Coordinates of C-alpha atoms in Angstrom, one line a residue:
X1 CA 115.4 143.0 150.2
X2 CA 113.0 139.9 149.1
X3 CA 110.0 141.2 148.0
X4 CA 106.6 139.0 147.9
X5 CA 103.3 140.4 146.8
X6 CA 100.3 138.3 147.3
X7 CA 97.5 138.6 144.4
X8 CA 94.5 136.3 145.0
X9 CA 93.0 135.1 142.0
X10 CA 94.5 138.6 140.2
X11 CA 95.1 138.8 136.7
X12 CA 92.3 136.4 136.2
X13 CA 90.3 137.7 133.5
X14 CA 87.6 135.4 133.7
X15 CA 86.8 132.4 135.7
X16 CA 89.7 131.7 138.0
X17 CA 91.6 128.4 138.1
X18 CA 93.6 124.5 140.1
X19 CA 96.1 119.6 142.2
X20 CA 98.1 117.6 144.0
X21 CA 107.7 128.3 128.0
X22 CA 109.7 129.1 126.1
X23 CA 112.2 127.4 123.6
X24 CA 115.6 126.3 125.5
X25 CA 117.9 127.8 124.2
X26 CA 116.5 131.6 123.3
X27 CA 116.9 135.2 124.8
X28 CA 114.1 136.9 125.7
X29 CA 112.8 140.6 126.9
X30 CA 111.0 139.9 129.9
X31 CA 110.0 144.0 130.4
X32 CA 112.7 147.3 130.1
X33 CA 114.3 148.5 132.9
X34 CA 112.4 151.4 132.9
X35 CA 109.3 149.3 134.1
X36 CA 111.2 147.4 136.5
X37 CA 111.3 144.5 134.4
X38 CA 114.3 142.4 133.6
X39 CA 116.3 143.6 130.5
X40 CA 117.7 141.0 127.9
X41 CA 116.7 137.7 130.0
X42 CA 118.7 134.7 129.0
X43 CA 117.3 131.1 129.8
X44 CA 119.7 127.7 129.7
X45 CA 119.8 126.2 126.4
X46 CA 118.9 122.2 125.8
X47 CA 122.2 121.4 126.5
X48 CA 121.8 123.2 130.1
X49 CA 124.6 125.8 128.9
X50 CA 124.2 129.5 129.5
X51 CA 125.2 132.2 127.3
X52 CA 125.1 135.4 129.5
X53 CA 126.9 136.5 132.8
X54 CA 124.5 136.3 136.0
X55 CA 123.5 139.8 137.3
X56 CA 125.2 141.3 140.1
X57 CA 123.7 140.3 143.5
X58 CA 122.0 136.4 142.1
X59 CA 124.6 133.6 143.5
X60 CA 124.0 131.4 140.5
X61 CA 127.2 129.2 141.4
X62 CA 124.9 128.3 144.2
X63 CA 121.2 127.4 142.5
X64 CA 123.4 125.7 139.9
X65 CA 124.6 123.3 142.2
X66 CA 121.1 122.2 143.5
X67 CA 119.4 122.1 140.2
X68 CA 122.8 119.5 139.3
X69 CA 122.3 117.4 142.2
X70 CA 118.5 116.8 141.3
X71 CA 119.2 116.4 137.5
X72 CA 121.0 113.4 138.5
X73 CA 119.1 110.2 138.3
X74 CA 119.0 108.5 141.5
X75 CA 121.2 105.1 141.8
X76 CA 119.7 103.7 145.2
X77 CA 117.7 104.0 148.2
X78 CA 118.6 106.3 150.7
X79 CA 117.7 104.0 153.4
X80 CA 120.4 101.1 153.8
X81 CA 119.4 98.8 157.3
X82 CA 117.5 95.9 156.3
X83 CA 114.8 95.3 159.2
X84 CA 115.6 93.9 162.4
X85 CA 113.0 90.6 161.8
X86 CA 111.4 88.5 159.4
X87 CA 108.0 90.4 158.2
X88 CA 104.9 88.7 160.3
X89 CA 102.6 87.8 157.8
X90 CA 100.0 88.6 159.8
X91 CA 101.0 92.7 159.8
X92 CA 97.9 94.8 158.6
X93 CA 97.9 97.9 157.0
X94 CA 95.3 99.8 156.6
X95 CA 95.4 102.7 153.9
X96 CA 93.2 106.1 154.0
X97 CA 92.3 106.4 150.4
X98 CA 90.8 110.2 149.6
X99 CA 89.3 109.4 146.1
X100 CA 91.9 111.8 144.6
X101 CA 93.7 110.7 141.4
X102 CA 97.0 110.4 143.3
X103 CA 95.7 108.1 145.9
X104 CA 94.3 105.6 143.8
X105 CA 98.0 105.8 142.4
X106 CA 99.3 105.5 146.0
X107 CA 96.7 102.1 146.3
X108 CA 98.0 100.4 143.4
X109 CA 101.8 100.7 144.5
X110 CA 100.5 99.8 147.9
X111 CA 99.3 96.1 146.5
X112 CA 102.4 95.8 145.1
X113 CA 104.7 96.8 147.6
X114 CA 102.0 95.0 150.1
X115 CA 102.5 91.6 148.2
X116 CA 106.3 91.8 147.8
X117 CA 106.1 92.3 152.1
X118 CA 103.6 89.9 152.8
X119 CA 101.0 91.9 154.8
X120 CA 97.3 92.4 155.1
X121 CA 95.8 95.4 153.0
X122 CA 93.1 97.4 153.7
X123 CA 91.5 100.0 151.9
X124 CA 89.9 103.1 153.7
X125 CA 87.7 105.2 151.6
X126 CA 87.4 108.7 152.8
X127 CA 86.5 111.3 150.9
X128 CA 87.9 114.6 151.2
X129 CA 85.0 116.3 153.7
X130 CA 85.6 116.1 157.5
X131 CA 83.1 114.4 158.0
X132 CA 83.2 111.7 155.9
X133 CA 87.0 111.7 156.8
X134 CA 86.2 110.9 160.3
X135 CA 83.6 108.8 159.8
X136 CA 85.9 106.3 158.0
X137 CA 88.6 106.8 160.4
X138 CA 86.1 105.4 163.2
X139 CA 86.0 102.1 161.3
X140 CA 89.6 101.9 161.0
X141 CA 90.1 102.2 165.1
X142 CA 87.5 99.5 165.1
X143 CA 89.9 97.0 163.4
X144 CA 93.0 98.6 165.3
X145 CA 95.5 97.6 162.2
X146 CA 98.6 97.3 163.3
X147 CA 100.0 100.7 161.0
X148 CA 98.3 103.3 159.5
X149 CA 99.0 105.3 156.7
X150 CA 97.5 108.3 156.0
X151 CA 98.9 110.1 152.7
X152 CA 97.2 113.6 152.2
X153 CA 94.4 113.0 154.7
X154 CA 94.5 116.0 157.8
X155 CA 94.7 114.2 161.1
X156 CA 92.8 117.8 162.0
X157 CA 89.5 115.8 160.8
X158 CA 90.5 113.1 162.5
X159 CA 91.9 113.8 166.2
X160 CA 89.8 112.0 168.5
X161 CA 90.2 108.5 166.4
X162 CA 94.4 109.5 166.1
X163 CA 94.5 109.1 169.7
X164 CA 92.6 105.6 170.1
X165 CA 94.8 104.4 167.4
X166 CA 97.5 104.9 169.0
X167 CA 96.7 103.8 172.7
X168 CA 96.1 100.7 170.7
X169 CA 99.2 100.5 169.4
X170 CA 98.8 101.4 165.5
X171 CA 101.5 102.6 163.8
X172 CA 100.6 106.1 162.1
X173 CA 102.7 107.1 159.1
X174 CA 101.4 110.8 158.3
X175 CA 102.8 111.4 154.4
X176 CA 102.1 114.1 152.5
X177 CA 100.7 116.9 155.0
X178 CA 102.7 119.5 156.8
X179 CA 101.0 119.4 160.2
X180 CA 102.6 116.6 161.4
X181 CA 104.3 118.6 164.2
X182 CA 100.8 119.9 165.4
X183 CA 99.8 116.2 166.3
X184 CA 102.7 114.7 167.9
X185 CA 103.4 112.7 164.3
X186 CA 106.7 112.0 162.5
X187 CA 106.8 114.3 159.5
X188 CA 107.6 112.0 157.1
X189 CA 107.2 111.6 152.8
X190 CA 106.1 114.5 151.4
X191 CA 105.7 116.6 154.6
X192 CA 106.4 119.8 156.0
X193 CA 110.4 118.4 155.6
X194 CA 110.1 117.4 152.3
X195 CA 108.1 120.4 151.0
X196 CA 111.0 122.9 152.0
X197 CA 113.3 121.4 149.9
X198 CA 111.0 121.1 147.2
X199 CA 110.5 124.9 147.2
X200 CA 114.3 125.6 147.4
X201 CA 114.2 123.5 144.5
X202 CA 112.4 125.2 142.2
X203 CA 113.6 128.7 143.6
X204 CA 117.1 127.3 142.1
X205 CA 115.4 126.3 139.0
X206 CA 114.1 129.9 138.3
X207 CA 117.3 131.5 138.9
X208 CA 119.5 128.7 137.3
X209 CA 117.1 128.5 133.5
X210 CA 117.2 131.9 133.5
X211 CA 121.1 132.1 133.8
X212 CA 121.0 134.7 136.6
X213 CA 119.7 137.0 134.2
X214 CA 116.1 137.9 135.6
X215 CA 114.8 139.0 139.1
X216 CA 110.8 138.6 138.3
X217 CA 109.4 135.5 139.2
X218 CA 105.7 134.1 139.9
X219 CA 104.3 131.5 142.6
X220 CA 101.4 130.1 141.1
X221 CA 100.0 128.6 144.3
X222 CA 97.7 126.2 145.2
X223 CA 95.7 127.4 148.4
X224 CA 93.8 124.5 149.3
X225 CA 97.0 122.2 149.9
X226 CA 99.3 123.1 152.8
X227 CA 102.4 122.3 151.3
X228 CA 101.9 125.0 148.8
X229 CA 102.7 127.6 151.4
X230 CA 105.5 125.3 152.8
X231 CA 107.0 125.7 149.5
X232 CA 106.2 129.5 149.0
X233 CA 107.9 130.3 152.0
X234 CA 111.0 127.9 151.4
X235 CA 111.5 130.0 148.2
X236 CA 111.2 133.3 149.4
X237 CA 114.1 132.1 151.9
X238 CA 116.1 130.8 149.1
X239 CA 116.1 133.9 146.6
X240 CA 116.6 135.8 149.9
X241 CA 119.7 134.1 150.5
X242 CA 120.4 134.1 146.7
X243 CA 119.0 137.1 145.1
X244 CA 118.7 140.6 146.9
X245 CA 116.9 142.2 144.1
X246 CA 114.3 139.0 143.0
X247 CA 110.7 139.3 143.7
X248 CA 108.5 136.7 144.0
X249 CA 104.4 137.3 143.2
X250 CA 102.4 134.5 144.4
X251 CA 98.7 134.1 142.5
X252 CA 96.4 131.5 144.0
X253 CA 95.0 129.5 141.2
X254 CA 91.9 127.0 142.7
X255 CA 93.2 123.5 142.8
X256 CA 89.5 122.4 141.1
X257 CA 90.6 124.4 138.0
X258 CA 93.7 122.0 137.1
X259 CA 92.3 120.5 134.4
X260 CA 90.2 123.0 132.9
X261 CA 91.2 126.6 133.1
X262 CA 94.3 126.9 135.0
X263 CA 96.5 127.6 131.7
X264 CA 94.3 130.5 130.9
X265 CA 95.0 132.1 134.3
X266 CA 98.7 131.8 134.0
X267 CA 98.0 133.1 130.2
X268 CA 95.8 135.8 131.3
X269 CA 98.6 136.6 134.8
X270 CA 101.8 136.8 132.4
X271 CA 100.2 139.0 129.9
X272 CA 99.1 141.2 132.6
X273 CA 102.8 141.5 133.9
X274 CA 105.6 141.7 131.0
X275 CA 107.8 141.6 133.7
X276 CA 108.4 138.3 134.5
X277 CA 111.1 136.0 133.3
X278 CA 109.7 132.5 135.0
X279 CA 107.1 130.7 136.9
X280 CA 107.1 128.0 139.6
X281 CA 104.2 125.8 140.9
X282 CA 103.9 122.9 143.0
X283 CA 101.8 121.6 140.3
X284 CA 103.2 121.0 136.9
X285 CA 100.1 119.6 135.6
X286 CA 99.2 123.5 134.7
X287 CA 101.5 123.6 132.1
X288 CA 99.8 121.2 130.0
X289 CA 98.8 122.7 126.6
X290 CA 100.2 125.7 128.2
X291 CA 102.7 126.4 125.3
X292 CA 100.0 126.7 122.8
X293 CA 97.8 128.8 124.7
X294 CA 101.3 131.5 125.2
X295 CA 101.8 131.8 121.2
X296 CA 98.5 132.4 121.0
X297 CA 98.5 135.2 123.3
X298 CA 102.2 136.4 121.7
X299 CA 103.9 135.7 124.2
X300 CA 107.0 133.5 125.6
X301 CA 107.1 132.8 129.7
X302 CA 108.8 129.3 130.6
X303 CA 108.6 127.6 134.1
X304 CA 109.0 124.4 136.3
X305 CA 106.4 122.5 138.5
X306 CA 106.2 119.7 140.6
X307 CA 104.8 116.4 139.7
X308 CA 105.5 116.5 136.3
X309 CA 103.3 114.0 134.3
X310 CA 103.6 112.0 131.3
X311 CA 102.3 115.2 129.3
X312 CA 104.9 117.2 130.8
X313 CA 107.6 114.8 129.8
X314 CA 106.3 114.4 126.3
X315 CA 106.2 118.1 126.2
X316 CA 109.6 118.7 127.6
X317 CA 110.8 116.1 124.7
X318 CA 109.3 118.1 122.3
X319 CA 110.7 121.4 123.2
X320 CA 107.5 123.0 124.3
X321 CA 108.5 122.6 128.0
X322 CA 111.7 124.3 129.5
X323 CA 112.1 121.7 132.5
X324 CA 109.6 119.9 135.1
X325 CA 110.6 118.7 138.3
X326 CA 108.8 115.0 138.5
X327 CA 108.0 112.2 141.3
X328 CA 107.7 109.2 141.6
X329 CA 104.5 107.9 143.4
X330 CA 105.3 104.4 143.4
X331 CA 108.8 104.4 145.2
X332 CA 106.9 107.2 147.7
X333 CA 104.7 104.3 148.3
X334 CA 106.9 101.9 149.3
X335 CA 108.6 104.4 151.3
X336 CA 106.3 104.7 153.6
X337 CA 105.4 101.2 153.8
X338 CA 108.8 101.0 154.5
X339 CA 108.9 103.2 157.8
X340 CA 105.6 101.5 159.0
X341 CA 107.4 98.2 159.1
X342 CA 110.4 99.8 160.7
X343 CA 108.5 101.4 163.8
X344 CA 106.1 99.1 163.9
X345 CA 109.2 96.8 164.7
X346 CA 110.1 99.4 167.4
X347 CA 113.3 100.7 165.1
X348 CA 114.3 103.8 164.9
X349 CA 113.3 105.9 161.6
X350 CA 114.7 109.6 161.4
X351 CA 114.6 112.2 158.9
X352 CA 117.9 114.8 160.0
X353 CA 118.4 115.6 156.3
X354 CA 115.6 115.4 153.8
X355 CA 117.5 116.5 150.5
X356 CA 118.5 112.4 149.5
X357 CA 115.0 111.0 149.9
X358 CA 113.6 113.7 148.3
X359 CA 116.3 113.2 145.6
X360 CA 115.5 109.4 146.0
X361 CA 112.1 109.9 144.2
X362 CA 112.4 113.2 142.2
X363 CA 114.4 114.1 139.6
X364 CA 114.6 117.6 137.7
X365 CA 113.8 116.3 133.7
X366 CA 115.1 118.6 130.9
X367 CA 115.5 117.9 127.2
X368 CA 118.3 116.1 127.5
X369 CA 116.9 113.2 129.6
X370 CA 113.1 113.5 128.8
X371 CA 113.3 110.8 126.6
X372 CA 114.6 108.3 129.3
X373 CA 111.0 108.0 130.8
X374 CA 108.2 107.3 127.4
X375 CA 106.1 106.4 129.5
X376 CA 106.3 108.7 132.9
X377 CA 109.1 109.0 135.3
X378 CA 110.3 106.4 137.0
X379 CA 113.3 107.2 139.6
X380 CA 114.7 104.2 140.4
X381 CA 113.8 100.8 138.5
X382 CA 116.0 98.5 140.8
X383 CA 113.4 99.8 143.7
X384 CA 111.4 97.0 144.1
X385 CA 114.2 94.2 144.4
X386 CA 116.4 96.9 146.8
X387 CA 113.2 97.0 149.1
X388 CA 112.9 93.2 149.0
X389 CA 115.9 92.5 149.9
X390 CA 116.3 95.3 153.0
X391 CA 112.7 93.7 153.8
X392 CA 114.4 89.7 154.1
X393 CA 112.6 88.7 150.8

């Protein structure tokens, strides 16, 4: 049976940490069986080959087979239909804009993907209070643009001014929340949709780089972002399916401790439990520096988060860095630029199977390909001129 204990903020010897290792190749003793830990762990080499037999009970032909399909680079878009009419130059956009790092990201692709489809741009500053949130949303109903996109921004701060919009006639594309449902909204990039394969993802990736040979995991969790818990939930599903003897501790690191003492809680949690073989995260941004900080402390832990950036790459180069799990921001971007020209043309946009667009912009970056992306990931580079041309330009 799938166990999952839930420790908030525990192991944390001092202040608590969090946004949105070992050496490939070695054995490792994650614990004795005598403690319930997992005896003579073995973890997938550089060359992704594995040198002991799965245990009995982990279907490892089956997390292989995932983790393969997102270590493949992508070669195209998922979506194939160019758009029903020429692009009315007159189209406005208007973006929600939270002040996060992401989202400035998220603007800059927006220009770019905005000047290759000939619209009008507009830039909503928001913050990331309600208030202020709903506030800025007020002004946006004022100007009634003719789509809407909201990436990361809850539509919970924002209800009343949702509803004008639309009577209006603005198209809404909700990315990057898992709520979508609650409002009557498509779930769409990054949502609730998207987030459950992420977490089946990196429940593959644990049992997969550790060969089948460990059952002790860790979820280090971000609380204040809901698809954290989307993600949690896909994986406990996914060893349950996978691995009848794995457990799964989740620890909720603070997402305002990302940059500053996030490593030392992961330090501080793994020391605290010998037990476990591997860690997942929806943020690989914590393992920054985080090999450093484990030979310090004498010991040897690798893992896998999401949104692995150009650190994590560099790292994963090196050898300091099992694997990482990265996306790309800017083809996200253009995504859902994409499916606010689509409805906003009245065609039909549909999500049945989100596994290729999340393979679309994601890719799974070990040793072996690290090196591809010097200077961050980027999934596809024919994107741009694939969009233009589904886009008439």
């Amino acid at each position: 049976m799938m166990r999952t204990y839930r420790l908030r903020g525990a192991g944390l010897a001092s202040a608590v940490a969090l946004v949105a290792l070992g050496v490939a190749g070695c054995s490792s003793t994650g614990g004795s069986e005598g403690d319930g830990g997992d005896a003579a762990v073995v973890y997938r080499d550089a060359d992704g080959n594995c040198s002991g037999e799965p245990l009995e009970g982990v279907d490892l032909d089956a997390a292989q087979e995932l983790v393969s399909y997102f270590e493949e680079a992508s070669t195209g878009l998922p979506q194939t239909e160019p758009l029903v009419e020429p692009i009315d130059p007159t189209t406005t956009v208007a973006y929600l804009d939270n002040g996060s790092a992401v989202s400035s990201i998220i603007w800059s692709s927006l220009e770019q993907a905005g000047a290759t489809a000939g619209v009008q741009l507009q830039r909503v500053d928001t913050g990331l209070d309600a208030q202020s949130i709903n506030a800025a949303v007020s002004t946006v109903v004022e100007s009634a643009p003719d789509i809407l996109i909201a990436a990361a921004v809850d539509a919970t701060f924002f209800q009343s001014q949702l509803e004008a919009l639309q009577s209006a006639g603005t198209t809404v594309v909700y990315a990057g929340s898992s709520n979508a449902e609650d409002f009557g909204l498509l779930d769409s990039h990054s949502g609730h949709g998207a987030s459950v394969v992420n977490g089946q993802v990196l429940a593959a990736s644990a049992l997969a780089f550790t060969c089948g040979t460990a059952t002790d995991f860790v979820f280090y969790s971000i609380p204040e972002l809901s698809f954290s818990q989307v993600q949690l939930d896909a994986a406990n599903e996914y060893f349950a399916q996978t691995c009848a003897d794995c457990t799964l501790r989740v620890v909720e690191i603070p997402v305002t401790t990302m940059d500053t003492t996030a490593g030392d809680a992961i330090v501080s949690d793994l020391q605290a439990h010998p037990e476990t073989a591997f860690f997942i995260t929806p943020a690989d941004q914590m393992q920054i520096g985080l090999k450093a900080k484990q030979d310090l402390a004498g010991i040897d832990v690798p893992g896998i988060g999401q949104s692995s950036l150009p650190p994590n790459i560099e790292q994963i180069a090196n050898g300091l860095q099992i694997a990482g799990y990265a996306v790309d921001y800017n083809e996200y971007t253009w995504f859902m630029l994409d499916e606010g020209l689509r409805r906003n043309m009245g065609m039909e946009v549909a999500y049945d199977d989100w596994k290729p667009w999340v393979k679309a912009i994601s890719r799974i970056v070990t040793p072996a390909t690290a090196a591809d992306y010097p200077e961050g990931f980027v999934a596809y580079p024919e994107m741009p001129d694939s969009f233009a041309e589904l886009w008439g330009k």
